[in-house]
Amino acid sequence: MDGFEYNMKSFDDIATLYHHFIESSKFSYAARSWLGDPKFVSNATQIARNITSKEWAEWVRSKITDKTHPDAYYGGSFEAPPQDHGTTHVSIVDALGNAVSVTSTINL
């Protein structure tokens, strides 16, 4: 947000300030899909360095306009997780140690 050069007068246009913040947050949220445990994502450390650099911040700032954009504009993966069709498991144990459990699954 530094590159937008906000000052006290900027707060007169609070809607623009919020818009810039929200748009920059969308890029950050998209970038999180590239990260992971370095044991499993070979370039996670390099990605973390890149997305915390001034160059990346400048690139993000250059992409922010006065409009919002489709999800793909921000990069990353915005796919919804697969819909759960419903599995439930309940286990009950009483004071005497008696136990019962049941699993119910809807296979669609």
PDB file of N, CA and C in Angstrom:
ATOM      1  N   MET A   1       0.826  -1.184   0.000  1.00  0.00           N
ATOM      2  CA  MET A   1       0.000   0.000   0.000  1.00  0.00           C
ATOM      3  C   MET A   1       0.875   1.255   0.000  1.00  0.00           C
ATOM      4  N   ASP A   2       2.161   1.101   0.343  1.00  0.00           N
ATOM      5  CA  ASP A   2       3.046   2.263   0.402  1.00  0.00           C
ATOM      6  C   ASP A   2       3.092   3.026  -0.919  1.00  0.00           C
ATOM      7  N   GLY A   3       3.144   2.319  -2.017  1.00  0.00           N
ATOM      8  CA  GLY A   3       3.286   2.948  -3.318  1.00  0.00           C
ATOM      9  C   GLY A   3       2.111   3.803  -3.750  1.00  0.00           C
ATOM     10  N   PHE A   4       0.984   3.681  -3.071  1.00  0.00           N
ATOM     11  CA  PHE A   4      -0.161   4.522  -3.408  1.00  0.00           C
ATOM     12  C   PHE A   4      -0.014   5.924  -2.830  1.00  0.00           C
ATOM     13  N   GLU A   5       0.996   6.110  -1.985  1.00  0.00           N
ATOM     14  CA  GLU A   5       1.325   7.423  -1.416  1.00  0.00           C
ATOM     15  C   GLU A   5       0.128   8.085  -0.747  1.00  0.00           C
ATOM     16  N   TYR A   6      -0.477   7.359   0.161  1.00  0.00           N
ATOM     17  CA  TYR A   6      -1.588   7.923   0.915  1.00  0.00           C
ATOM     18  C   TYR A   6      -1.076   8.936   1.927  1.00  0.00           C
ATOM     19  N   ASN A   7      -1.870   9.951   2.149  1.00  0.00           N
ATOM     20  CA  ASN A   7      -1.612  10.912   3.219  1.00  0.00           C
ATOM     21  C   ASN A   7      -2.957  11.194   3.885  1.00  0.00           C
ATOM     22  N   MET A   8      -2.977  12.091   4.824  1.00  0.00           N
ATOM     23  CA  MET A   8      -4.224  12.364   5.544  1.00  0.00           C
ATOM     24  C   MET A   8      -5.333  12.822   4.594  1.00  0.00           C
ATOM     25  N   LYS A   9      -4.975  13.533   3.532  1.00  0.00           N
ATOM     26  CA  LYS A   9      -5.977  13.989   2.572  1.00  0.00           C
ATOM     27  C   LYS A   9      -6.606  12.798   1.833  1.00  0.00           C
ATOM     28  N   SER A  10      -5.834  11.718   1.691  1.00  0.00           N
ATOM     29  CA  SER A  10      -6.345  10.528   1.011  1.00  0.00           C
ATOM     30  C   SER A  10      -7.563   9.960   1.708  1.00  0.00           C
ATOM     31  N   PHE A  11      -7.653  10.178   2.992  1.00  0.00           N
ATOM     32  CA  PHE A  11      -8.764   9.615   3.744  1.00  0.00           C
ATOM     33  C   PHE A  11     -10.084  10.313   3.425  1.00  0.00           C
ATOM     34  N   ASP A  12     -10.016  11.413   2.680  1.00  0.00           N
ATOM     35  CA  ASP A  12     -11.244  12.046   2.194  1.00  0.00           C
ATOM     36  C   ASP A  12     -11.932  11.141   1.173  1.00  0.00           C
ATOM     37  N   ASP A  13     -11.143  10.334   0.483  1.00  0.00           N
ATOM     38  CA  ASP A  13     -11.681   9.395  -0.504  1.00  0.00           C
ATOM     39  C   ASP A  13     -11.500   7.974   0.030  1.00  0.00           C
ATOM     40  N   ILE A  14     -12.175   7.685   1.112  1.00  0.00           N
ATOM     41  CA  ILE A  14     -12.016   6.408   1.806  1.00  0.00           C
ATOM     42  C   ILE A  14     -12.434   5.224   0.938  1.00  0.00           C
ATOM     43  N   ALA A  15     -13.383   5.426   0.030  1.00  0.00           N
ATOM     44  CA  ALA A  15     -13.824   4.329  -0.842  1.00  0.00           C
ATOM     45  C   ALA A  15     -12.678   3.854  -1.735  1.00  0.00           C
ATOM     46  N   THR A  16     -11.894   4.784  -2.270  1.00  0.00           N
ATOM     47  CA  THR A  16     -10.755   4.412  -3.116  1.00  0.00           C
ATOM     48  C   THR A  16      -9.696   3.698  -2.298  1.00  0.00           C
ATOM     49  N   LEU A  17      -9.444   4.170  -1.099  1.00  0.00           N
ATOM     50  CA  LEU A  17      -8.474   3.526  -0.222  1.00  0.00           C
ATOM     51  C   LEU A  17      -8.891   2.077   0.047  1.00  0.00           C
ATOM     52  N   TYR A  18     -10.154   1.865   0.394  1.00  0.00           N
ATOM     53  CA  TYR A  18     -10.643   0.510   0.637  1.00  0.00           C
ATOM     54  C   TYR A  18     -10.572  -0.338  -0.629  1.00  0.00           C
ATOM     55  N   HIS A  19     -10.914   0.256  -1.759  1.00  0.00           N
ATOM     56  CA  HIS A  19     -10.858  -0.479  -3.022  1.00  0.00           C
ATOM     57  C   HIS A  19      -9.433  -0.968  -3.279  1.00  0.00           C
ATOM     58  N   HIS A  20      -8.446  -0.098  -3.120  1.00  0.00           N
ATOM     59  CA  HIS A  20      -7.050  -0.492  -3.334  1.00  0.00           C
ATOM     60  C   HIS A  20      -6.643  -1.602  -2.370  1.00  0.00           C
ATOM     61  N   PHE A  21      -7.055  -1.474  -1.125  1.00  0.00           N
ATOM     62  CA  PHE A  21      -6.721  -2.494  -0.130  1.00  0.00           C
ATOM     63  C   PHE A  21      -7.347  -3.840  -0.498  1.00  0.00           C
ATOM     64  N   ILE A  22      -8.611  -3.828  -0.874  1.00  0.00           N
ATOM     65  CA  ILE A  22      -9.304  -5.074  -1.220  1.00  0.00           C
ATOM     66  C   ILE A  22      -8.692  -5.705  -2.467  1.00  0.00           C
ATOM     67  N   GLU A  23      -8.403  -4.888  -3.469  1.00  0.00           N
ATOM     68  CA  GLU A  23      -7.797  -5.419  -4.691  1.00  0.00           C
ATOM     69  C   GLU A  23      -6.425  -6.025  -4.397  1.00  0.00           C
ATOM     70  N   SER A  24      -5.609  -5.364  -3.589  1.00  0.00           N
ATOM     71  CA  SER A  24      -4.294  -5.925  -3.255  1.00  0.00           C
ATOM     72  C   SER A  24      -4.450  -7.212  -2.451  1.00  0.00           C
ATOM     73  N   SER A  25      -5.472  -7.284  -1.618  1.00  0.00           N
ATOM     74  CA  SER A  25      -5.731  -8.502  -0.843  1.00  0.00           C
ATOM     75  C   SER A  25      -6.098  -9.669  -1.753  1.00  0.00           C
ATOM     76  N   LYS A  26      -6.779  -9.384  -2.853  1.00  0.00           N
ATOM     77  CA  LYS A  26      -7.140 -10.449  -3.797  1.00  0.00           C
ATOM     78  C   LYS A  26      -5.893 -11.081  -4.405  1.00  0.00           C
ATOM     79  N   PHE A  27      -4.894 -10.261  -4.736  1.00  0.00           N
ATOM     80  CA  PHE A  27      -3.641 -10.798  -5.268  1.00  0.00           C
ATOM     81  C   PHE A  27      -2.927 -11.636  -4.207  1.00  0.00           C
ATOM     82  N   SER A  28      -2.936 -11.160  -2.976  1.00  0.00           N
ATOM     83  CA  SER A  28      -2.295 -11.910  -1.889  1.00  0.00           C
ATOM     84  C   SER A  28      -3.003 -13.229  -1.648  1.00  0.00           C
ATOM     85  N   TYR A  29      -4.318 -13.207  -1.673  1.00  0.00           N
ATOM     86  CA  TYR A  29      -5.087 -14.433  -1.469  1.00  0.00           C
ATOM     87  C   TYR A  29      -4.802 -15.435  -2.586  1.00  0.00           C
ATOM     88  N   ALA A  30      -4.697 -14.943  -3.805  1.00  0.00           N
ATOM     89  CA  ALA A  30      -4.389 -15.832  -4.929  1.00  0.00           C
ATOM     90  C   ALA A  30      -2.999 -16.435  -4.777  1.00  0.00           C
ATOM     91  N   ALA A  31      -2.046 -15.644  -4.307  1.00  0.00           N
ATOM     92  CA  ALA A  31      -0.666 -16.121  -4.166  1.00  0.00           C
ATOM     93  C   ALA A  31      -0.550 -17.222  -3.124  1.00  0.00           C
ATOM     94  N   ARG A  32      -1.436 -17.241  -2.148  1.00  0.00           N
ATOM     95  CA  ARG A  32      -1.347 -18.256  -1.105  1.00  0.00           C
ATOM     96  C   ARG A  32      -1.509 -19.661  -1.672  1.00  0.00           C
ATOM     97  N   SER A  33      -2.164 -19.791  -2.832  1.00  0.00           N
ATOM     98  CA  SER A  33      -2.354 -21.121  -3.419  1.00  0.00           C
ATOM     99  C   SER A  33      -1.054 -21.686  -3.989  1.00  0.00           C
ATOM    100  N   TRP A  34      -0.046 -20.846  -4.142  1.00  0.00           N
ATOM    101  CA  TRP A  34       1.245 -21.309  -4.655  1.00  0.00           C
ATOM    102  C   TRP A  34       2.142 -21.826  -3.534  1.00  0.00           C
ATOM    103  N   LEU A  35       1.785 -21.540  -2.289  1.00  0.00           N
ATOM    104  CA  LEU A  35       2.637 -21.872  -1.154  1.00  0.00           C
ATOM    105  C   LEU A  35       2.323 -23.251  -0.598  1.00  0.00           C
ATOM    106  N   GLY A  36       3.209 -23.737   0.233  1.00  0.00           N
ATOM    107  CA  GLY A  36       2.995 -25.019   0.888  1.00  0.00           C
ATOM    108  C   GLY A  36       4.210 -25.381   1.711  1.00  0.00           C
ATOM    109  N   ASP A  37       4.163 -26.524   2.313  1.00  0.00           N
ATOM    110  CA  ASP A  37       5.271 -27.038   3.109  1.00  0.00           C
ATOM    111  C   ASP A  37       6.468 -27.245   2.183  1.00  0.00           C
ATOM    112  N   PRO A  38       7.623 -26.629   2.494  1.00  0.00           N
ATOM    113  CA  PRO A  38       8.803 -26.784   1.630  1.00  0.00           C
ATOM    114  C   PRO A  38       9.216 -28.243   1.419  1.00  0.00           C
ATOM    115  N   LYS A  39       8.797 -29.137   2.310  1.00  0.00           N
ATOM    116  CA  LYS A  39       9.112 -30.559   2.124  1.00  0.00           C
ATOM    117  C   LYS A  39       8.330 -31.148   0.948  1.00  0.00           C
ATOM    118  N   PHE A  40       7.225 -30.499   0.592  1.00  0.00           N
ATOM    119  CA  PHE A  40       6.361 -31.027  -0.461  1.00  0.00           C
ATOM    120  C   PHE A  40       6.225 -30.087  -1.658  1.00  0.00           C
ATOM    121  N   VAL A  41       6.502 -28.813  -1.462  1.00  0.00           N
ATOM    122  CA  VAL A  41       6.449 -27.822  -2.545  1.00  0.00           C
ATOM    123  C   VAL A  41       7.870 -27.306  -2.720  1.00  0.00           C
ATOM    124  N   SER A  42       8.541 -27.799  -3.739  1.00  0.00           N
ATOM    125  CA  SER A  42       9.982 -27.567  -3.885  1.00  0.00           C
ATOM    126  C   SER A  42      10.379 -26.094  -3.954  1.00  0.00           C
ATOM    127  N   ASN A  43       9.536 -25.248  -4.509  1.00  0.00           N
ATOM    128  CA  ASN A  43       9.904 -23.839  -4.658  1.00  0.00           C
ATOM    129  C   ASN A  43       9.154 -22.923  -3.687  1.00  0.00           C
ATOM    130  N   ALA A  44       8.613 -23.464  -2.610  1.00  0.00           N
ATOM    131  CA  ALA A  44       7.821 -22.667  -1.662  1.00  0.00           C
ATOM    132  C   ALA A  44       8.630 -21.533  -1.044  1.00  0.00           C
ATOM    133  N   THR A  45       9.882 -21.794  -0.694  1.00  0.00           N
ATOM    134  CA  THR A  45      10.712 -20.756  -0.074  1.00  0.00           C
ATOM    135  C   THR A  45      10.968 -19.618  -1.055  1.00  0.00           C
ATOM    136  N   GLN A  46      11.261 -19.949  -2.300  1.00  0.00           N
ATOM    137  CA  GLN A  46      11.491 -18.913  -3.314  1.00  0.00           C
ATOM    138  C   GLN A  46      10.220 -18.115  -3.579  1.00  0.00           C
ATOM    139  N   ILE A  47       9.090 -18.788  -3.621  1.00  0.00           N
ATOM    140  CA  ILE A  47       7.813 -18.095  -3.823  1.00  0.00           C
ATOM    141  C   ILE A  47       7.560 -17.131  -2.675  1.00  0.00           C
ATOM    142  N   ALA A  48       7.807 -17.576  -1.448  1.00  0.00           N
ATOM    143  CA  ALA A  48       7.610 -16.708  -0.284  1.00  0.00           C
ATOM    144  C   ALA A  48       8.498 -15.473  -0.376  1.00  0.00           C
ATOM    145  N   ARG A  49       9.737 -15.664  -0.823  1.00  0.00           N
ATOM    146  CA  ARG A  49      10.634 -14.504  -0.997  1.00  0.00           C
ATOM    147  C   ARG A  49      10.097 -13.560  -2.073  1.00  0.00           C
ATOM    148  N   ASN A  50       9.632 -14.138  -3.168  1.00  0.00           N
ATOM    149  CA  ASN A  50       9.144 -13.314  -4.277  1.00  0.00           C
ATOM    150  C   ASN A  50       7.922 -12.489  -3.884  1.00  0.00           C
ATOM    151  N   ILE A  51       6.951 -13.115  -3.232  1.00  0.00           N
ATOM    152  CA  ILE A  51       5.711 -12.393  -2.946  1.00  0.00           C
ATOM    153  C   ILE A  51       5.833 -11.438  -1.764  1.00  0.00           C
ATOM    154  N   THR A  52       6.984 -11.417  -1.120  1.00  0.00           N
ATOM    155  CA  THR A  52       7.225 -10.429  -0.062  1.00  0.00           C
ATOM    156  C   THR A  52       8.234  -9.378  -0.509  1.00  0.00           C
ATOM    157  N   SER A  53       8.568  -9.383  -1.784  1.00  0.00           N
ATOM    158  CA  SER A  53       9.542  -8.419  -2.303  1.00  0.00           C
ATOM    159  C   SER A  53       8.868  -7.118  -2.738  1.00  0.00           C
ATOM    160  N   LYS A  54       9.661  -6.064  -2.796  1.00  0.00           N
ATOM    161  CA  LYS A  54       9.153  -4.770  -3.274  1.00  0.00           C
ATOM    162  C   LYS A  54       8.755  -4.865  -4.745  1.00  0.00           C
ATOM    163  N   GLU A  55       9.474  -5.683  -5.501  1.00  0.00           N
ATOM    164  CA  GLU A  55       9.156  -5.836  -6.927  1.00  0.00           C
ATOM    165  C   GLU A  55       7.764  -6.440  -7.115  1.00  0.00           C
ATOM    166  N   TRP A  56       7.447  -7.434  -6.312  1.00  0.00           N
ATOM    167  CA  TRP A  56       6.120  -8.047  -6.414  1.00  0.00           C
ATOM    168  C   TRP A  56       5.049  -7.045  -6.013  1.00  0.00           C
ATOM    169  N   ALA A  57       5.315  -6.289  -4.951  1.00  0.00           N
ATOM    170  CA  ALA A  57       4.354  -5.273  -4.506  1.00  0.00           C
ATOM    171  C   ALA A  57       4.134  -4.236  -5.607  1.00  0.00           C
ATOM    172  N   GLU A  58       5.207  -3.847  -6.285  1.00  0.00           N
ATOM    173  CA  GLU A  58       5.074  -2.883  -7.385  1.00  0.00           C
ATOM    174  C   GLU A  58       4.270  -3.485  -8.536  1.00  0.00           C
ATOM    175  N   TRP A  59       4.502  -4.765  -8.831  1.00  0.00           N
ATOM    176  CA  TRP A  59       3.749  -5.428  -9.892  1.00  0.00           C
ATOM    177  C   TRP A  59       2.265  -5.461  -9.538  1.00  0.00           C
ATOM    178  N   VAL A  60       1.948  -5.830  -8.293  1.00  0.00           N
ATOM    179  CA  VAL A  60       0.550  -5.861  -7.856  1.00  0.00           C
ATOM    180  C   VAL A  60      -0.060  -4.476  -7.982  1.00  0.00           C
ATOM    181  N   ARG A  61       0.653  -3.477  -7.504  1.00  0.00           N
ATOM    182  CA  ARG A  61       0.147  -2.100  -7.562  1.00  0.00           C
ATOM    183  C   ARG A  61      -0.130  -1.686  -9.003  1.00  0.00           C
ATOM    184  N   SER A  62       0.729  -2.110  -9.932  1.00  0.00           N
ATOM    185  CA  SER A  62       0.540  -1.741 -11.345  1.00  0.00           C
ATOM    186  C   SER A  62      -0.694  -2.411 -11.948  1.00  0.00           C
ATOM    187  N   LYS A  63      -1.135  -3.527 -11.363  1.00  0.00           N
ATOM    188  CA  LYS A  63      -2.300  -4.250 -11.874  1.00  0.00           C
ATOM    189  C   LYS A  63      -3.616  -3.726 -11.304  1.00  0.00           C
ATOM    190  N   ILE A  64      -3.545  -2.919 -10.250  1.00  0.00           N
ATOM    191  CA  ILE A  64      -4.758  -2.423  -9.601  1.00  0.00           C
ATOM    192  C   ILE A  64      -5.288  -1.223 -10.372  1.00  0.00           C
ATOM    193  N   THR A  65      -6.543  -1.325 -10.767  1.00  0.00           N
ATOM    194  CA  THR A  65      -7.213  -0.235 -11.477  1.00  0.00           C
ATOM    195  C   THR A  65      -8.398   0.223 -10.632  1.00  0.00           C
ATOM    196  N   ASP A  66      -9.186   1.100 -11.176  1.00  0.00           N
ATOM    197  CA  ASP A  66     -10.370   1.571 -10.453  1.00  0.00           C
ATOM    198  C   ASP A  66     -11.551   0.613 -10.595  1.00  0.00           C
ATOM    199  N   LYS A  67     -11.319  -0.508 -11.250  1.00  0.00           N
ATOM    200  CA  LYS A  67     -12.375  -1.505 -11.443  1.00  0.00           C
ATOM    201  C   LYS A  67     -11.967  -2.810 -10.766  1.00  0.00           C
ATOM    202  N   THR A  68     -12.938  -3.652 -10.539  1.00  0.00           N
ATOM    203  CA  THR A  68     -12.652  -5.010 -10.090  1.00  0.00           C
ATOM    204  C   THR A  68     -12.592  -5.902 -11.321  1.00  0.00           C
ATOM    205  N   HIS A  69     -12.050  -7.087 -11.175  1.00  0.00           N
ATOM    206  CA  HIS A  69     -11.808  -7.953 -12.327  1.00  0.00           C
ATOM    207  C   HIS A  69     -12.282  -9.373 -12.029  1.00  0.00           C
ATOM    208  N   PRO A  70     -12.391 -10.212 -13.072  1.00  0.00           N
ATOM    209  CA  PRO A  70     -12.721 -11.623 -12.846  1.00  0.00           C
ATOM    210  C   PRO A  70     -11.618 -12.303 -12.023  1.00  0.00           C
ATOM    211  N   ASP A  71     -11.958 -13.380 -11.356  1.00  0.00           N
ATOM    212  CA  ASP A  71     -11.011 -14.072 -10.480  1.00  0.00           C
ATOM    213  C   ASP A  71      -9.685 -14.402 -11.156  1.00  0.00           C
ATOM    214  N   ALA A  72      -9.727 -14.835 -12.402  1.00  0.00           N
ATOM    215  CA  ALA A  72      -8.513 -15.245 -13.106  1.00  0.00           C
ATOM    216  C   ALA A  72      -7.494 -14.112 -13.219  1.00  0.00           C
ATOM    217  N   TYR A  73      -7.936 -12.876 -13.185  1.00  0.00           N
ATOM    218  CA  TYR A  73      -7.050 -11.714 -13.294  1.00  0.00           C
ATOM    219  C   TYR A  73      -6.015 -11.689 -12.169  1.00  0.00           C
ATOM    220  N   TYR A  74      -6.393 -12.181 -11.010  1.00  0.00           N
ATOM    221  CA  TYR A  74      -5.545 -12.089  -9.824  1.00  0.00           C
ATOM    222  C   TYR A  74      -4.554 -13.239  -9.715  1.00  0.00           C
ATOM    223  N   GLY A  75      -4.703 -14.263 -10.550  1.00  0.00           N
ATOM    224  CA  GLY A  75      -3.809 -15.417 -10.497  1.00  0.00           C
ATOM    225  C   GLY A  75      -4.264 -16.411  -9.449  1.00  0.00           C
ATOM    226  N   GLY A  76      -3.515 -17.476  -9.308  1.00  0.00           N
ATOM    227  CA  GLY A  76      -3.857 -18.463  -8.292  1.00  0.00           C
ATOM    228  C   GLY A  76      -5.033 -19.316  -8.695  1.00  0.00           C
ATOM    229  N   SER A  77      -5.480 -20.109  -7.761  1.00  0.00           N
ATOM    230  CA  SER A  77      -6.577 -21.035  -8.002  1.00  0.00           C
ATOM    231  C   SER A  77      -7.762 -20.656  -7.137  1.00  0.00           C
ATOM    232  N   PHE A  78      -8.876 -20.397  -7.758  1.00  0.00           N
ATOM    233  CA  PHE A  78     -10.088 -20.040  -7.028  1.00  0.00           C
ATOM    234  C   PHE A  78     -11.155 -21.115  -7.183  1.00  0.00           C
ATOM    235  N   GLU A  79     -10.732 -22.328  -7.476  1.00  0.00           N
ATOM    236  CA  GLU A  79     -11.702 -23.400  -7.666  1.00  0.00           C
ATOM    237  C   GLU A  79     -12.345 -23.760  -6.334  1.00  0.00           C
ATOM    238  N   ALA A  80     -13.624 -24.002  -6.386  1.00  0.00           N
ATOM    239  CA  ALA A  80     -14.341 -24.413  -5.179  1.00  0.00           C
ATOM    240  C   ALA A  80     -13.971 -25.856  -4.848  1.00  0.00           C
ATOM    241  N   PRO A  81     -13.892 -26.178  -3.567  1.00  0.00           N
ATOM    242  CA  PRO A  81     -13.616 -27.573  -3.210  1.00  0.00           C
ATOM    243  C   PRO A  81     -14.768 -28.464  -3.660  1.00  0.00           C
ATOM    244  N   PRO A  82     -14.480 -29.734  -3.881  1.00  0.00           N
ATOM    245  CA  PRO A  82     -15.565 -30.623  -4.299  1.00  0.00           C
ATOM    246  C   PRO A  82     -16.670 -30.645  -3.249  1.00  0.00           C
ATOM    247  N   GLN A  83     -17.888 -30.734  -3.726  1.00  0.00           N
ATOM    248  CA  GLN A  83     -19.022 -30.722  -2.811  1.00  0.00           C
ATOM    249  C   GLN A  83     -19.086 -32.043  -2.052  1.00  0.00           C
ATOM    250  N   ASP A  84     -19.210 -31.951  -0.743  1.00  0.00           N
ATOM    251  CA  ASP A  84     -19.340 -33.128   0.107  1.00  0.00           C
ATOM    252  C   ASP A  84     -20.775 -33.632   0.009  1.00  0.00           C
ATOM    253  N   HIS A  85     -20.920 -34.916  -0.231  1.00  0.00           N
ATOM    254  CA  HIS A  85     -22.259 -35.475  -0.383  1.00  0.00           C
ATOM    255  C   HIS A  85     -22.816 -36.022   0.922  1.00  0.00           C
ATOM    256  N   GLY A  86     -22.061 -35.980   1.978  1.00  0.00           N
ATOM    257  CA  GLY A  86     -22.615 -36.302   3.272  1.00  0.00           C
ATOM    258  C   GLY A  86     -22.167 -37.601   3.894  1.00  0.00           C
ATOM    259  N   THR A  87     -21.141 -37.549   4.698  1.00  0.00           N
ATOM    260  CA  THR A  87     -20.748 -38.674   5.537  1.00  0.00           C
ATOM    261  C   THR A  87     -20.749 -38.176   6.968  1.00  0.00           C
ATOM    262  N   THR A  88     -21.366 -38.952   7.849  1.00  0.00           N
ATOM    263  CA  THR A  88     -21.426 -38.594   9.261  1.00  0.00           C
ATOM    264  C   THR A  88     -21.004 -39.796  10.085  1.00  0.00           C
ATOM    265  N   HIS A  89     -20.199 -39.541  11.110  1.00  0.00           N
ATOM    266  CA  HIS A  89     -19.800 -40.612  12.021  1.00  0.00           C
ATOM    267  C   HIS A  89     -20.016 -40.125  13.444  1.00  0.00           C
ATOM    268  N   VAL A  90     -20.637 -40.963  14.255  1.00  0.00           N
ATOM    269  CA  VAL A  90     -20.887 -40.630  15.654  1.00  0.00           C
ATOM    270  C   VAL A  90     -20.393 -41.788  16.516  1.00  0.00           C
ATOM    271  N   SER A  91     -19.606 -41.466  17.545  1.00  0.00           N
ATOM    272  CA  SER A  91     -19.166 -42.464  18.529  1.00  0.00           C
ATOM    273  C   SER A  91     -19.643 -42.017  19.897  1.00  0.00           C
ATOM    274  N   ILE A  92     -20.192 -42.957  20.658  1.00  0.00           N
ATOM    275  CA  ILE A  92     -20.707 -42.629  21.990  1.00  0.00           C
ATOM    276  C   ILE A  92     -20.141 -43.641  22.978  1.00  0.00           C
ATOM    277  N   VAL A  93     -19.633 -43.137  24.106  1.00  0.00           N
ATOM    278  CA  VAL A  93     -19.135 -43.980  25.186  1.00  0.00           C
ATOM    279  C   VAL A  93     -19.809 -43.515  26.466  1.00  0.00           C
ATOM    280  N   ASP A  94     -20.387 -44.468  27.237  1.00  0.00           N
ATOM    281  CA  ASP A  94     -21.054 -44.069  28.480  1.00  0.00           C
ATOM    282  C   ASP A  94     -20.104 -44.200  29.673  1.00  0.00           C
ATOM    283  N   ALA A  95     -20.597 -43.893  30.841  1.00  0.00           N
ATOM    284  CA  ALA A  95     -19.790 -43.894  32.063  1.00  0.00           C
ATOM    285  C   ALA A  95     -19.247 -45.280  32.402  1.00  0.00           C
ATOM    286  N   LEU A  96     -19.891 -46.337  31.940  1.00  0.00           N
ATOM    287  CA  LEU A  96     -19.446 -47.704  32.218  1.00  0.00           C
ATOM    288  C   LEU A  96     -18.483 -48.235  31.155  1.00  0.00           C
ATOM    289  N   GLY A  97     -18.202 -47.406  30.143  1.00  0.00           N
ATOM    290  CA  GLY A  97     -17.289 -47.827  29.088  1.00  0.00           C
ATOM    291  C   GLY A  97     -17.966 -48.514  27.919  1.00  0.00           C
ATOM    292  N   ASN A  98     -19.281 -48.617  27.968  1.00  0.00           N
ATOM    293  CA  ASN A  98     -20.005 -49.175  26.826  1.00  0.00           C
ATOM    294  C   ASN A  98     -19.893 -48.203  25.650  1.00  0.00           C
ATOM    295  N   ALA A  99     -19.676 -48.730  24.476  1.00  0.00           N
ATOM    296  CA  ALA A  99     -19.477 -47.864  23.315  1.00  0.00           C
ATOM    297  C   ALA A  99     -20.315 -48.340  22.140  1.00  0.00           C
ATOM    298  N   VAL A 100     -20.728 -47.390  21.348  1.00  0.00           N
ATOM    299  CA  VAL A 100     -21.427 -47.676  20.109  1.00  0.00           C
ATOM    300  C   VAL A 100     -21.015 -46.610  19.101  1.00  0.00           C
ATOM    301  N   SER A 101     -20.927 -47.003  17.851  1.00  0.00           N
ATOM    302  CA  SER A 101     -20.606 -46.023  16.815  1.00  0.00           C
ATOM    303  C   SER A 101     -21.398 -46.350  15.562  1.00  0.00           C
ATOM    304  N   VAL A 102     -21.630 -45.343  14.771  1.00  0.00           N
ATOM    305  CA  VAL A 102     -22.365 -45.518  13.527  1.00  0.00           C
ATOM    306  C   VAL A 102     -21.812 -44.539  12.492  1.00  0.00           C
ATOM    307  N   THR A 103     -21.729 -45.007  11.261  1.00  0.00           N
ATOM    308  CA  THR A 103     -21.320 -44.161  10.139  1.00  0.00           C
ATOM    309  C   THR A 103     -22.410 -44.224   9.086  1.00  0.00           C
ATOM    310  N   SER A 104     -22.809 -43.072   8.609  1.00  0.00           N
ATOM    311  CA  SER A 104     -23.809 -42.985   7.560  1.00  0.00           C
ATOM    312  C   SER A 104     -23.199 -42.237   6.384  1.00  0.00           C
ATOM    313  N   THR A 105     -23.277 -42.841   5.202  1.00  0.00           N
ATOM    314  CA  THR A 105     -22.712 -42.221   4.008  1.00  0.00           C
ATOM    315  C   THR A 105     -23.742 -42.219   2.894  1.00  0.00           C
ATOM    316  N   ILE A 106     -23.830 -41.099   2.212  1.00  0.00           N
ATOM    317  CA  ILE A 106     -24.671 -40.999   1.025  1.00  0.00           C
ATOM    318  C   ILE A 106     -23.734 -41.077  -0.167  1.00  0.00           C
ATOM    319  N   ASN A 107     -23.798 -42.146  -0.902  1.00  0.00           N
ATOM    320  CA  ASN A 107     -22.939 -42.315  -2.072  1.00  0.00           C
ATOM    321  C   ASN A 107     -23.689 -41.884  -3.315  1.00  0.00           C
ATOM    322  N   LEU A 108     -23.329 -40.732  -3.826  1.00  0.00           N
ATOM    323  CA  LEU A 108     -23.975 -40.235  -5.041  1.00  0.00           C
ATOM    324  C   LEU A 108     -23.092 -40.474  -6.230  1.00  0.00           C
TER     325      LEU A 108
END
